[in-house]
Short mmCIF file of C-alpha atoms and ligand atoms in Angstrom, two decimals:
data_model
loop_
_atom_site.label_atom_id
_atom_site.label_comp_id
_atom_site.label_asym_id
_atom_site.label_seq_id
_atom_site.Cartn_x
_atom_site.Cartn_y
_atom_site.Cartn_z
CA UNK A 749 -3.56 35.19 -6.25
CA UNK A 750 -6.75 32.94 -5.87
CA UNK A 751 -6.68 29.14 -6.30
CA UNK A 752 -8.30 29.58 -9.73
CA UNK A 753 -6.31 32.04 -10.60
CA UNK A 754 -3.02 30.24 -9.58
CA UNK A 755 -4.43 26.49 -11.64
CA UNK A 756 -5.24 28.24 -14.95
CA UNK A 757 -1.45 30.49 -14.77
CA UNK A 758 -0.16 27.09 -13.98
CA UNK A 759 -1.79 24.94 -16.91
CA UNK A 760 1.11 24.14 -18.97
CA UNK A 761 3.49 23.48 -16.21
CA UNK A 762 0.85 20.89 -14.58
CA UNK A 763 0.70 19.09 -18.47
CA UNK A 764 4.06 19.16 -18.82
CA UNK A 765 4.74 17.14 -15.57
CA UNK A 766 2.12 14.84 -16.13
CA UNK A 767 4.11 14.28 -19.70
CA UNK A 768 6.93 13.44 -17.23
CA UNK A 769 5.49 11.29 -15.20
CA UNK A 770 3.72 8.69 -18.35
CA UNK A 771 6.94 8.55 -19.81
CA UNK A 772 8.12 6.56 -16.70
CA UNK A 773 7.16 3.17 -18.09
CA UNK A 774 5.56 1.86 -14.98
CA UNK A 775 4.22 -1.19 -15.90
CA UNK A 776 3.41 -3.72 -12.82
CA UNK A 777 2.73 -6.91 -14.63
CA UNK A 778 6.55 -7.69 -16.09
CA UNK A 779 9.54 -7.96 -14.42
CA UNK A 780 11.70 -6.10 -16.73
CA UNK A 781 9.87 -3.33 -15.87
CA UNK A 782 11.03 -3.06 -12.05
CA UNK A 783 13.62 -0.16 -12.91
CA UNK A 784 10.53 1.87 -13.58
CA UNK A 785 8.52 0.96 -11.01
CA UNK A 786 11.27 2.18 -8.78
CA UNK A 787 11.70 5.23 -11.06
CA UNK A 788 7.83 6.34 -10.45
CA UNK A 789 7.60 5.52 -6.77
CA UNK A 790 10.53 7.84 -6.40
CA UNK A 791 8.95 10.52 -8.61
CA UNK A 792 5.76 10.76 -6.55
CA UNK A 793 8.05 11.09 -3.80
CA UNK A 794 9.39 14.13 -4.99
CA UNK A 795 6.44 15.84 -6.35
CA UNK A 796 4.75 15.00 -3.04
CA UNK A 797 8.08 16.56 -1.31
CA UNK A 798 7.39 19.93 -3.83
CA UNK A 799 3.55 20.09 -3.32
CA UNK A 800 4.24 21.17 0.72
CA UNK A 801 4.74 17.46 2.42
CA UNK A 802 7.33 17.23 5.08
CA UNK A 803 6.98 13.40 6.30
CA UNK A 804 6.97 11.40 2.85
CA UNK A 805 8.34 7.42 2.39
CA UNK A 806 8.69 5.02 -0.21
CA UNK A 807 7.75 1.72 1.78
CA UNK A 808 9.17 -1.88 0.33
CA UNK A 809 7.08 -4.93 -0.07
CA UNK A 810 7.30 -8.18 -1.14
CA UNK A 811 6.67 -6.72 -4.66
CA UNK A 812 6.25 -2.83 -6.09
CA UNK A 813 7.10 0.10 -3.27
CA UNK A 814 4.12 2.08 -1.86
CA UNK A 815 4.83 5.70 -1.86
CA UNK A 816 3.11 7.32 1.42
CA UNK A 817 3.34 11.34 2.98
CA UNK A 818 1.16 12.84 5.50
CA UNK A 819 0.37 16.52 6.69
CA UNK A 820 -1.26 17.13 9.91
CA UNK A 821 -1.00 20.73 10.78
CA UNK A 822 -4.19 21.24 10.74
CA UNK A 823 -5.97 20.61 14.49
CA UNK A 824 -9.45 20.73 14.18
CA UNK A 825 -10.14 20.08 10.70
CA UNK A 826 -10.65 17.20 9.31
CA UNK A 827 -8.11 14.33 8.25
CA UNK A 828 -8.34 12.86 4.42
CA UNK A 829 -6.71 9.55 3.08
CA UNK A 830 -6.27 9.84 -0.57
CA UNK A 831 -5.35 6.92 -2.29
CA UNK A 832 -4.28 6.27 -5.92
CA UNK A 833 -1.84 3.90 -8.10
CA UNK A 834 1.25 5.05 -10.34
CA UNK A 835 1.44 1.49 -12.14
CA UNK A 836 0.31 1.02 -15.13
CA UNK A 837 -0.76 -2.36 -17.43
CA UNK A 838 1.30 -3.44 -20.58
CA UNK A 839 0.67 -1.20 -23.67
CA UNK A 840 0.65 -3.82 -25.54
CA UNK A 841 -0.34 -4.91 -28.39
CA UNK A 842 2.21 -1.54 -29.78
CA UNK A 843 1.20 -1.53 -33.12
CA UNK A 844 -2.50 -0.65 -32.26
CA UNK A 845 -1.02 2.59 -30.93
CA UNK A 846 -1.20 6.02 -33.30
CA UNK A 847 1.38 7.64 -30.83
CA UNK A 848 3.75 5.20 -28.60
CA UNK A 849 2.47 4.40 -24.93
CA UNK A 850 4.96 6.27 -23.59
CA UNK A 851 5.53 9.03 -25.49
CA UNK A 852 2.68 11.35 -24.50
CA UNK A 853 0.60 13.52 -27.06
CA UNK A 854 -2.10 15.67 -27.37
CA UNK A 855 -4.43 15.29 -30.09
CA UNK A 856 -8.67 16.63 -30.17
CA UNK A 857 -7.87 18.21 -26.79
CA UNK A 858 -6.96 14.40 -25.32
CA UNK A 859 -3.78 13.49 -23.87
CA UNK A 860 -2.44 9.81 -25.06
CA UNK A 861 -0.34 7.37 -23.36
CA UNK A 862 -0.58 4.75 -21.08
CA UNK A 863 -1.41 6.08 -17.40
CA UNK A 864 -3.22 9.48 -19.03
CA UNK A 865 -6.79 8.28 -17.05
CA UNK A 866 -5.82 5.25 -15.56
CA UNK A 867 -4.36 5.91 -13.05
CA UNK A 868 -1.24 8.98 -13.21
CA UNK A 869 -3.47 11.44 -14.95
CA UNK A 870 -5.92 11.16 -11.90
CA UNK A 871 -3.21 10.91 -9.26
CA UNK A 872 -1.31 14.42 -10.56
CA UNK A 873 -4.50 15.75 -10.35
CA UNK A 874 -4.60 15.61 -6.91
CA UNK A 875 -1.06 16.62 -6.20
CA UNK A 876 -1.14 19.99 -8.56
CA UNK A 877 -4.65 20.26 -6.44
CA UNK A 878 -2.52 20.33 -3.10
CA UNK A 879 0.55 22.09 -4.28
CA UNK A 880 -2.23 24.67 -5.43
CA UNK A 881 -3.99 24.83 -1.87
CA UNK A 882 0.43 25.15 -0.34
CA UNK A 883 0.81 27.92 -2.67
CA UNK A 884 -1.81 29.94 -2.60
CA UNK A 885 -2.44 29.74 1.66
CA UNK A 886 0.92 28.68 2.58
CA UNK A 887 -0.45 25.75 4.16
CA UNK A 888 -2.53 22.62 3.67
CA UNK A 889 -6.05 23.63 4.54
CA UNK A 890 -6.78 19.90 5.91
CA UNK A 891 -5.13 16.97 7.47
CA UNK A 892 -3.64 14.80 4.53
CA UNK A 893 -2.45 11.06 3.95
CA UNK A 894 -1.95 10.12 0.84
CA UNK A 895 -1.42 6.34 -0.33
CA UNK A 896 0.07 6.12 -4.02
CA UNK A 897 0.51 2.02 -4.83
CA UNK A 898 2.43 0.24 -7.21
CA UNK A 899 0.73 -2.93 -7.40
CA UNK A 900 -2.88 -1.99 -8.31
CA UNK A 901 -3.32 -3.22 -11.60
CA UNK A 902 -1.94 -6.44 -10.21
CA UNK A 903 -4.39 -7.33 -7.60
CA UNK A 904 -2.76 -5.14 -4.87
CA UNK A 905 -1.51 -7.43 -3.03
CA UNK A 906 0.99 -6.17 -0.51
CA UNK A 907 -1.46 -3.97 0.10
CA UNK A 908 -3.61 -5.80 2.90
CA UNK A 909 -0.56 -6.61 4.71
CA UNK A 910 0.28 -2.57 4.80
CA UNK A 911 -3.22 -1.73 6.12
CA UNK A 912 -3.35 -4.46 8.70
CA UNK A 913 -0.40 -3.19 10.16
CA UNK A 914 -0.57 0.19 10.09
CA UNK A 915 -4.70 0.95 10.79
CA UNK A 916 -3.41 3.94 13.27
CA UNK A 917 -1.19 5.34 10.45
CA UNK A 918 -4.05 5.35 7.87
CA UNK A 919 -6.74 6.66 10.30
CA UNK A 920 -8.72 9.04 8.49
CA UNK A 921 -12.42 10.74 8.56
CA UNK A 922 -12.81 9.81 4.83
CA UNK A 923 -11.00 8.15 1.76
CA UNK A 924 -11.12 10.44 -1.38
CA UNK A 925 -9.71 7.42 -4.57
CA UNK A 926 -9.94 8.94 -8.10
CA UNK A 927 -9.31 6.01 -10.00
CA UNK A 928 -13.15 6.02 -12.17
CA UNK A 929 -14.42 7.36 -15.02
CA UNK A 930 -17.73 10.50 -15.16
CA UNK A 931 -20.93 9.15 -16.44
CA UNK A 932 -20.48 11.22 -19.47
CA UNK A 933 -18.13 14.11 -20.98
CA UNK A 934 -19.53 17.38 -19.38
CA UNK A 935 -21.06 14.99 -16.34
CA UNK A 936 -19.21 14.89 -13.20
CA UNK A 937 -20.12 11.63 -11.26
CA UNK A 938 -19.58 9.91 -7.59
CA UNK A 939 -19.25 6.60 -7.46
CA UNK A 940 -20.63 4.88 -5.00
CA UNK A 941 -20.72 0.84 -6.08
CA UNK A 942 -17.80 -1.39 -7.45
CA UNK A 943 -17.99 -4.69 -8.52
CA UNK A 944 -15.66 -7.54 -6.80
CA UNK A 945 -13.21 -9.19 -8.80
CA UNK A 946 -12.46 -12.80 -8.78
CA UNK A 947 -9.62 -14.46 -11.24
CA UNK A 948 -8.91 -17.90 -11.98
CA UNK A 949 -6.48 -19.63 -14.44
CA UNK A 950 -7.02 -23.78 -15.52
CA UNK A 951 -4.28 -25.99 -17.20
CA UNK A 952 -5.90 -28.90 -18.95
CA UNK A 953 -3.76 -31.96 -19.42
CA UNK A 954 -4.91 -35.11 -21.84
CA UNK A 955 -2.03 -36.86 -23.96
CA UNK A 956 1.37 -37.07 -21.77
CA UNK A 957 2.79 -35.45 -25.03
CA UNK A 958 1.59 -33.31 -28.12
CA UNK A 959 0.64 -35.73 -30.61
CA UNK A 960 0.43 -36.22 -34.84
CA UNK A 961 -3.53 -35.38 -35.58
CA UNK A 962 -3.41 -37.81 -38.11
CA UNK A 963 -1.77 -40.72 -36.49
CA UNK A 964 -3.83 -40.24 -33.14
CA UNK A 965 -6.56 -38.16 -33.84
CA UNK A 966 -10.05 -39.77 -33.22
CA UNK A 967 -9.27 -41.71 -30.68
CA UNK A 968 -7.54 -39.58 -27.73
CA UNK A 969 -9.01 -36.42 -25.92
CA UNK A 970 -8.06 -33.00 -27.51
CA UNK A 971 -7.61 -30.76 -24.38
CA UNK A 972 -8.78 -27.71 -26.54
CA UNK A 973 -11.81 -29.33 -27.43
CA UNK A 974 -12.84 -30.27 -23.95
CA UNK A 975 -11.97 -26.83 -22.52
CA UNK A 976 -14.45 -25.11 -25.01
CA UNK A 977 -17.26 -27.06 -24.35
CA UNK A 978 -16.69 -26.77 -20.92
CA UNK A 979 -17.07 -22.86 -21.35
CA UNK A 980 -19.85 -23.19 -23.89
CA UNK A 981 -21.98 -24.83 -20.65
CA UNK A 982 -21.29 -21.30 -18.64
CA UNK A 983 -24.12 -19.41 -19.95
CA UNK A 984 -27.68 -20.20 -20.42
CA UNK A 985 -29.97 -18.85 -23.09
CA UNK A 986 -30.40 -15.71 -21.25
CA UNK A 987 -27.53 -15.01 -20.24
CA UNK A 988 -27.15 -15.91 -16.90
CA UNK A 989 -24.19 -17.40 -15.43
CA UNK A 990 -24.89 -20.87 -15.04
CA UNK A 991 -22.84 -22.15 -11.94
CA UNK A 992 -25.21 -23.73 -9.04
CA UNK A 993 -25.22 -21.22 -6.35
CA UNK A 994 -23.93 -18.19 -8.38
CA UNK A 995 -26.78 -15.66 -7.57
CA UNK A 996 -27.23 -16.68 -4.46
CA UNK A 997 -27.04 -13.57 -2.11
CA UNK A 998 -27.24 -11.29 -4.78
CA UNK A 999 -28.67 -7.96 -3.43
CA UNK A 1000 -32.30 -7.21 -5.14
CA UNK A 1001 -32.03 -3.41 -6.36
CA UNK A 1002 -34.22 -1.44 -4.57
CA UNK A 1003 -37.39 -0.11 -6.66
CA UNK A 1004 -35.60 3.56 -5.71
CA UNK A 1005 -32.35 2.57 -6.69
CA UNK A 1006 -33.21 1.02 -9.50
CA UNK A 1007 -35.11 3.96 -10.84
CA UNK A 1008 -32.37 6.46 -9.88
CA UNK A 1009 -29.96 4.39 -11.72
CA UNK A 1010 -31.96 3.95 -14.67
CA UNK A 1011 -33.01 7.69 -14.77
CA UNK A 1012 -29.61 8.76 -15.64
CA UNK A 1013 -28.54 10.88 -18.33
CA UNK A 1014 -26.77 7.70 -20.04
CA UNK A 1015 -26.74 7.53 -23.50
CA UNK A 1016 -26.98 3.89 -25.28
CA UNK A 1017 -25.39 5.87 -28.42
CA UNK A 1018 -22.03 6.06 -26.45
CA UNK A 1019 -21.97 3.27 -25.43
CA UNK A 1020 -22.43 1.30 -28.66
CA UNK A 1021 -19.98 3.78 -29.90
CA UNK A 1022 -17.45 3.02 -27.71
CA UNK A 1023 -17.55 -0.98 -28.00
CA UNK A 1024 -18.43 -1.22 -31.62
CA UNK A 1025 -19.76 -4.52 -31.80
CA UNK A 1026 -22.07 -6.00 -34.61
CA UNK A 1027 -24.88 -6.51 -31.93
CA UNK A 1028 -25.31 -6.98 -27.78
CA UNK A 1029 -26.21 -9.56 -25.17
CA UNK A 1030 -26.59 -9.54 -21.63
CA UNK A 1031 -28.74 -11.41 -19.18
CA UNK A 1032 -32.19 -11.24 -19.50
CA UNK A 1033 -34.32 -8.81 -17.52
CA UNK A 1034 -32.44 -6.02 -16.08
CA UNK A 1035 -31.02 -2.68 -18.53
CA UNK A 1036 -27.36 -2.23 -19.80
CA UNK A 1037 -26.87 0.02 -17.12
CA UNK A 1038 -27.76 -2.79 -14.55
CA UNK A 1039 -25.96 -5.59 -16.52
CA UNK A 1040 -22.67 -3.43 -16.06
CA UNK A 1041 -23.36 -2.31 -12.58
CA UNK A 1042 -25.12 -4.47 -10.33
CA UNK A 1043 -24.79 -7.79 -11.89
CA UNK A 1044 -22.65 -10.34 -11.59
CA UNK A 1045 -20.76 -11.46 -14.27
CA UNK A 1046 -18.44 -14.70 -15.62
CA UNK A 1047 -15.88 -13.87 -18.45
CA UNK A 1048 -13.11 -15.68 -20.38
CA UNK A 1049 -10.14 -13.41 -20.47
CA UNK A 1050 -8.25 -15.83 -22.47
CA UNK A 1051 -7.32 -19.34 -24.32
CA UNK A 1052 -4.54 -20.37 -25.27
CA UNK A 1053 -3.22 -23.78 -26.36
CA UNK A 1054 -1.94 -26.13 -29.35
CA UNK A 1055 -0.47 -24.02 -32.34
CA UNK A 1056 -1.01 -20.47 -32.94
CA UNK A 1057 1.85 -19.89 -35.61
CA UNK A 1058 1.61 -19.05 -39.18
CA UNK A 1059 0.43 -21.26 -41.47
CA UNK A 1060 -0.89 -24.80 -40.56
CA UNK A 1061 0.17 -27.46 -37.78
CA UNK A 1062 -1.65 -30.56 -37.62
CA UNK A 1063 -1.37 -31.51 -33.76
CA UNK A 1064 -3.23 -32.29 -31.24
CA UNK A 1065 -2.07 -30.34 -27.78
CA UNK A 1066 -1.55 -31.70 -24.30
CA UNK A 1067 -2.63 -29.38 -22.91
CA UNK A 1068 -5.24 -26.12 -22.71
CA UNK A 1069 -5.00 -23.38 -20.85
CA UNK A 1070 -7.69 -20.54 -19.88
CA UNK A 1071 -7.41 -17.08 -17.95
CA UNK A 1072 -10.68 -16.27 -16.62
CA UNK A 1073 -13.23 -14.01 -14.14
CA UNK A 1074 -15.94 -13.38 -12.30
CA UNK A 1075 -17.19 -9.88 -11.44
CA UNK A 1076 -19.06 -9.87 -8.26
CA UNK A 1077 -21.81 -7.58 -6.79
CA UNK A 1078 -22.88 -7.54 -3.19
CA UNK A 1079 -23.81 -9.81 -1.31
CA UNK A 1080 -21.65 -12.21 -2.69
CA UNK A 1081 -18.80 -14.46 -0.77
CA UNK A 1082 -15.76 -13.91 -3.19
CA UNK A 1083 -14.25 -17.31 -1.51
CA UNK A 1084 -17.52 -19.16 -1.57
CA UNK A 1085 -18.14 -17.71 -5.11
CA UNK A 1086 -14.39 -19.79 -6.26
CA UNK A 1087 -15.15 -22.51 -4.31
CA UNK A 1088 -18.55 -22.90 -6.29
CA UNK A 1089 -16.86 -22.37 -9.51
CA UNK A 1090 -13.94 -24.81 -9.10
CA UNK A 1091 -16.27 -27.11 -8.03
CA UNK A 1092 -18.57 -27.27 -10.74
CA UNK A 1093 -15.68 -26.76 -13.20
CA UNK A 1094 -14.26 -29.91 -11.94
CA UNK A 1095 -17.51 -31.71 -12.30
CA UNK A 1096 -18.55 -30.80 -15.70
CA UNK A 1097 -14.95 -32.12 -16.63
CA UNK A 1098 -14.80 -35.36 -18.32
CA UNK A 1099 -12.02 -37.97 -16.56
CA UNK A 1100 -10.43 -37.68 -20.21
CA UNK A 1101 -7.99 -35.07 -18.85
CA UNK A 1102 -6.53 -33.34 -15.50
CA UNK A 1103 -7.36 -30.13 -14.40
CA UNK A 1104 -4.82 -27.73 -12.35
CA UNK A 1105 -7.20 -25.22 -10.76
CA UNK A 1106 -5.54 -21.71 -9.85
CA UNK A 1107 -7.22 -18.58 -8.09
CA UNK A 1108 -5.45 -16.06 -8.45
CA UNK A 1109 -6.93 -13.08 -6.52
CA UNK A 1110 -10.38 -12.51 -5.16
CA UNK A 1111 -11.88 -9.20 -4.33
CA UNK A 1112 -15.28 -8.06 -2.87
CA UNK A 1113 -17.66 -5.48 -4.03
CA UNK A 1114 -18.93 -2.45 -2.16
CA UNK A 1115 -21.24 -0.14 -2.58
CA UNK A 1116 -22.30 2.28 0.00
CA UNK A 1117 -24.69 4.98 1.03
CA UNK A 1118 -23.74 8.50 0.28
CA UNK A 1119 -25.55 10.54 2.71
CA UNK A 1120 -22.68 11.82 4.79
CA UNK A 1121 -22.04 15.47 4.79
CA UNK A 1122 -18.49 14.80 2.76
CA UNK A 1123 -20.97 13.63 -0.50
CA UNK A 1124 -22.21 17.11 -0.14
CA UNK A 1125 -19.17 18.84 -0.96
CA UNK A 1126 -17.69 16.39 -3.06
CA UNK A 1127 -20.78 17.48 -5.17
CA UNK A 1128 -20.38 20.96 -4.68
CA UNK A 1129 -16.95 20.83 -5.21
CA UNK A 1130 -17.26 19.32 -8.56
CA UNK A 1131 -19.69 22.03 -9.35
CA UNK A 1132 -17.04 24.47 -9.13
CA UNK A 1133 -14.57 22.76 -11.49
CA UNK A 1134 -17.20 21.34 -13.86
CA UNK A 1135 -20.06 23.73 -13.51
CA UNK A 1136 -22.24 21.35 -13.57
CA UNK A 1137 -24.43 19.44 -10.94
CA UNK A 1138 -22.56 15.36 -9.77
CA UNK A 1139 -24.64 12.38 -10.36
CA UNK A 1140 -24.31 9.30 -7.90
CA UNK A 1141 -23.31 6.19 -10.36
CA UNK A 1142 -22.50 2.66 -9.31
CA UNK A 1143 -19.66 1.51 -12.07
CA UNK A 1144 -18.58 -2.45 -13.02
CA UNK A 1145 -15.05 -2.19 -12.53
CA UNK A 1146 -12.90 -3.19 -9.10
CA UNK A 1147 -10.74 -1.35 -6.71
CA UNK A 1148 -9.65 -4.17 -3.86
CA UNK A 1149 -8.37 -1.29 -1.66
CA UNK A 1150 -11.88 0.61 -1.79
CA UNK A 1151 -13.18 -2.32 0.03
CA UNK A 1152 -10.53 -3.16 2.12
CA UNK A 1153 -10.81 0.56 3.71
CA UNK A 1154 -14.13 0.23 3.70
CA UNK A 1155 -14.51 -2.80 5.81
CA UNK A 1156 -11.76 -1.78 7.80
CA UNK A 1157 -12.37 1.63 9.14
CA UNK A 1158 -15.98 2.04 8.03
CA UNK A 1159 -15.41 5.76 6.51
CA UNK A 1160 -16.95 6.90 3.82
CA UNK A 1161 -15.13 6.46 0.44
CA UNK A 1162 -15.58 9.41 -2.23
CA UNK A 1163 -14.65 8.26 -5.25
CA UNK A 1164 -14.67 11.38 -7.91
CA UNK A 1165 -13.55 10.11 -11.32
CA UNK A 1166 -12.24 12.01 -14.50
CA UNK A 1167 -11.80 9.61 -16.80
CA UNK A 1168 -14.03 8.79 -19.08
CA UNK A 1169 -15.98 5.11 -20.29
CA UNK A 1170 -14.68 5.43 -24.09
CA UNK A 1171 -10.89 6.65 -22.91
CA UNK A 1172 -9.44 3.16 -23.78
CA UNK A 1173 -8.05 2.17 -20.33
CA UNK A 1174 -5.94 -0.99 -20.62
CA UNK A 1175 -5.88 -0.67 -24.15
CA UNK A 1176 -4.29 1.09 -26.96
CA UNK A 1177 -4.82 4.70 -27.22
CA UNK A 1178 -5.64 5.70 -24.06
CA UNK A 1179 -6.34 9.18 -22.92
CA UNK A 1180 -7.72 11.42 -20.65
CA UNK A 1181 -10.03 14.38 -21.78
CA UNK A 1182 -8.09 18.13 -20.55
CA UNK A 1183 -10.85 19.39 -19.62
CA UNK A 1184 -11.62 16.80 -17.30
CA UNK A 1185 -7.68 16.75 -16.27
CA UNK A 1186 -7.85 20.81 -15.43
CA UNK A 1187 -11.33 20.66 -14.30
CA UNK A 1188 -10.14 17.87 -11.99
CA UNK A 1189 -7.55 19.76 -10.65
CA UNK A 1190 -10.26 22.81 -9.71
CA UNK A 1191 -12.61 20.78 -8.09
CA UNK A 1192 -10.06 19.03 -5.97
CA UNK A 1193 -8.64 21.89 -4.79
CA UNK A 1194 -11.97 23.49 -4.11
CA UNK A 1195 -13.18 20.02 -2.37
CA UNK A 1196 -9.72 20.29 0.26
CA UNK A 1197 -10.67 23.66 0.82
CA UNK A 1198 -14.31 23.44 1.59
CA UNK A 1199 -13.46 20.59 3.91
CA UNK A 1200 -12.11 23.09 5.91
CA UNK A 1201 -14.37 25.51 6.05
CA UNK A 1202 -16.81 22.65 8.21
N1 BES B 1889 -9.28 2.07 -12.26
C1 BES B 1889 -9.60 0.71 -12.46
C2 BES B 1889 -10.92 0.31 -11.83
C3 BES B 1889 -12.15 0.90 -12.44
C4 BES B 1889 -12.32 0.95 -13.81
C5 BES B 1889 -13.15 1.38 -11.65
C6 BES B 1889 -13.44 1.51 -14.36
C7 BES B 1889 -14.29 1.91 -12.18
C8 BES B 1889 -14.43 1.99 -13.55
C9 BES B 1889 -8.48 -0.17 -11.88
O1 BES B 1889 -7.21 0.32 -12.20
C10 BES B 1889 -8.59 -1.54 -12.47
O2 BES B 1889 -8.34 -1.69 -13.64
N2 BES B 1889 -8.96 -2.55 -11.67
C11 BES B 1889 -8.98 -3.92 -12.09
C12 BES B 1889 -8.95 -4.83 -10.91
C13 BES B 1889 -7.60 -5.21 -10.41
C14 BES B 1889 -7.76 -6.20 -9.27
C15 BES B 1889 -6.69 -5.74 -11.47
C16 BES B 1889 -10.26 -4.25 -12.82
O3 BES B 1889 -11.31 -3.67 -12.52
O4 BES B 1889 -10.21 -5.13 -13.67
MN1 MN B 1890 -7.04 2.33 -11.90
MN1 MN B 1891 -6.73 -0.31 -14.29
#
């Protein structure tokens, strides 16, 4: 039997795993939820175990296990680190689901749940691709490390620690992540640019105590009211983010970049499909496609403060509260970029009220060139399972251990995604196309094998 042959005989045994492995709530935010963060850890364990792996681990941390196996029985040919996450954000708010989070379905030829793209559906991808490549040649056709984490969604932060102290252990001629989404259904993509993630939370404190609107109000600071005009002062009139220093060392797209970028078969329709808002902004002078990808942007994730209850309560609040971020593009300082932004947050403040000023993760962006020989057959590889030609996209969302190998090893980092823009990760109804799941699972296979063959 072939490797094609053996992933299409093997299509509803893959799905049904997969089905497995999403109902393992494994949600890294909440506490409650440590029983099945546990629960997945040791289920990639196993399924690594049954793919071929001899030496496989669940490693503590401080927080959510890593899960790690290796394979090298293959002198000669090259040695891959494949990294990917088995946690999962909240699926709430529930009520916005049409099947449960955790229940996985199939509807349209899309699987549901929580974890379907982001990230499970992509990691089982590449474990039914190596328990394929076992199968079929007995053997692994490569050297193989994989890296599944538990803390991704999270800001992976053990994660640093683990690489710092184990660079031999992680060694590898390339990192293979698929943890993106294709430029379009039908479009297989590399991606070769991330944006950097910064996030900060503020408490705002006027009146020691909540106080009677009617009795006091008019004559003491409303916490609320100061913290939305301080974010109403964030943007200018085109859009740009305005905190002194913000662009400062942002990389100028090159006229060949730019045009490559812009040249790509993305369709505005989808887009605007897939957000469905009542009209767009963005800052002035560069396409959507460049407002998403290679610039830098400042967003309020959320507010909260005062009464948000039925009905009516006539107070004024203490305090104000605010979750918010800034994606970051190279060449920008993630620690000079919060320093910046605490800085002039603090000095737009009136002395009316105190401000507690948290960061709570940064991460940098990367992009990279893609002329190694590995791009090559990534692309070719993708060809086989898509049968269609990759594109090279840049994409706006963050992956802090993309970076962090990066930097550290200076490898290069092939990131082949199957999810999809309009696939609702971190929201309700998420899903991953099956095409894109079995044609995932072809390519990858193909891609380990290929690698081989030099
Ligand atoms: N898989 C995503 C990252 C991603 C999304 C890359 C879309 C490219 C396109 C990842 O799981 C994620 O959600 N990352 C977070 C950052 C993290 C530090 C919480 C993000 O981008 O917000
Ligand atoms: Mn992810
Ligand atoms: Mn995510």
């Amino acid at each position: 039997m072939n490797l094609t042959e053996f992933i299409e005989g093997h299509r509803d045994q893959h799905l049904a795993e997969l089905c497995e492995f999403l109902r393992i709530p494994s949600v890294s935010a909440k506490s409650e939820h440590k029983p099945d963060i546990e629960q997945a850890a040791r289920w990639v364990l196993d399924k690594l175990r049954s793919a071929g792996f001899k030496t496989v681990e669940v490693v503590p941390t401080h927080l959510h296990p890593l899960v790690y196996a290796e394979s090298l029985e293959a002198p000669g040919k090259p040695t891959i680190l494949f990294y990917g996450h088995y946690d999962v954000q909240p699926a709430e708010p529930l009520q916005l689901w049409t099947s449960p989070p955790f229940e996985p379905t199939v509807r349209n030829g899309n699987l549901f749940g929580r974890g379907t793209a982001d990230d499970k559906g992509q990691v089982h991808i590449h474990l039914k691709a190596l328990e394929a490549l076992q199968a079929v040649n007995g053997k692994f056709p490569i050297n193989i490390k994989v890296l599944i984490e538990g803390e991704e969604e999270v800001g992976s932060v053990s994660l640093w620690d683990y690489v710092q102290k184990n660079k031999e252990k992680l060694k590898a001629d390339a990192l293979v992540v698929s943890d993106t989404s294709m430029l379009a259904k039908g479009v297989p993509s590399i991606t070769y640019g991330l944006r950097g993630l910064n996030y900060y939370q503020i408490e705002l404190t006027g009146p020691a105590r909540d106080l009677h609107s009617g009795v006091y109000g008019g004559a003491v600071p409303n916490p609320l009211t100061i913290l939305t005009e301080l974010f109403a002062q964030l943007h200018d009139k085109n859009f740009r983010v305005a905190l002194p220093g913000f662009y400062e060392g942002v990389a100028k797209l090159s006229t060949a970049e730019r045009k490559a970028l812009n040249a790509l078969t993305w369709k505005r329709k989808d887009f605007e499909k897939a957000v469905g808002a009542p009209g767009y902004v963005g800052e002035k002078g560069f396409t959507t496609i460049e407002q998403l990808w290679v610039r830098p942007t400042f967003e309020i994730n959320g507010i909260w403060g005062g009464y948000t209850g039925e009905g009516a309560k006539t107070v004024i609040p203490s305090k104000a509260y605010a979750k918010f971020s800034t994606r970051l593009v190279p060449n920008q300082d993630p620690h000079k970029i919060a320093k910046l932004v605490e800085k002039h947050i603090r000095k737009l403040l009136p002395k009316i009220v105190t401000c507690k000023f948290t960061l709570l993760s940064t991460g940098k962006p990367w992009t990279a060139p893609f002329h190694a020989p590995i791009f090559a057959k990534a692309q070719s590889a993708l060809q086989k399972g898509f049968g269609r030609k990759a594109v090279f996209i840049r994409e706006g969302g963050s992956i802090p251990f993309v970076t962090q190998m990066h930097d550290t090893f200076k490898v290069p980092c092939v990131l082949m995604g199957f999810g999809l823009p309009d696939e609702n990760a971190h929201a309700p109804d998420e899903h991953i196309a099956l095409e894109n799941y079995f044609g995932g699972i072809k390519a990858i296979a193909h891609f380990y094998a290929d690698l081989a063959a030099g």
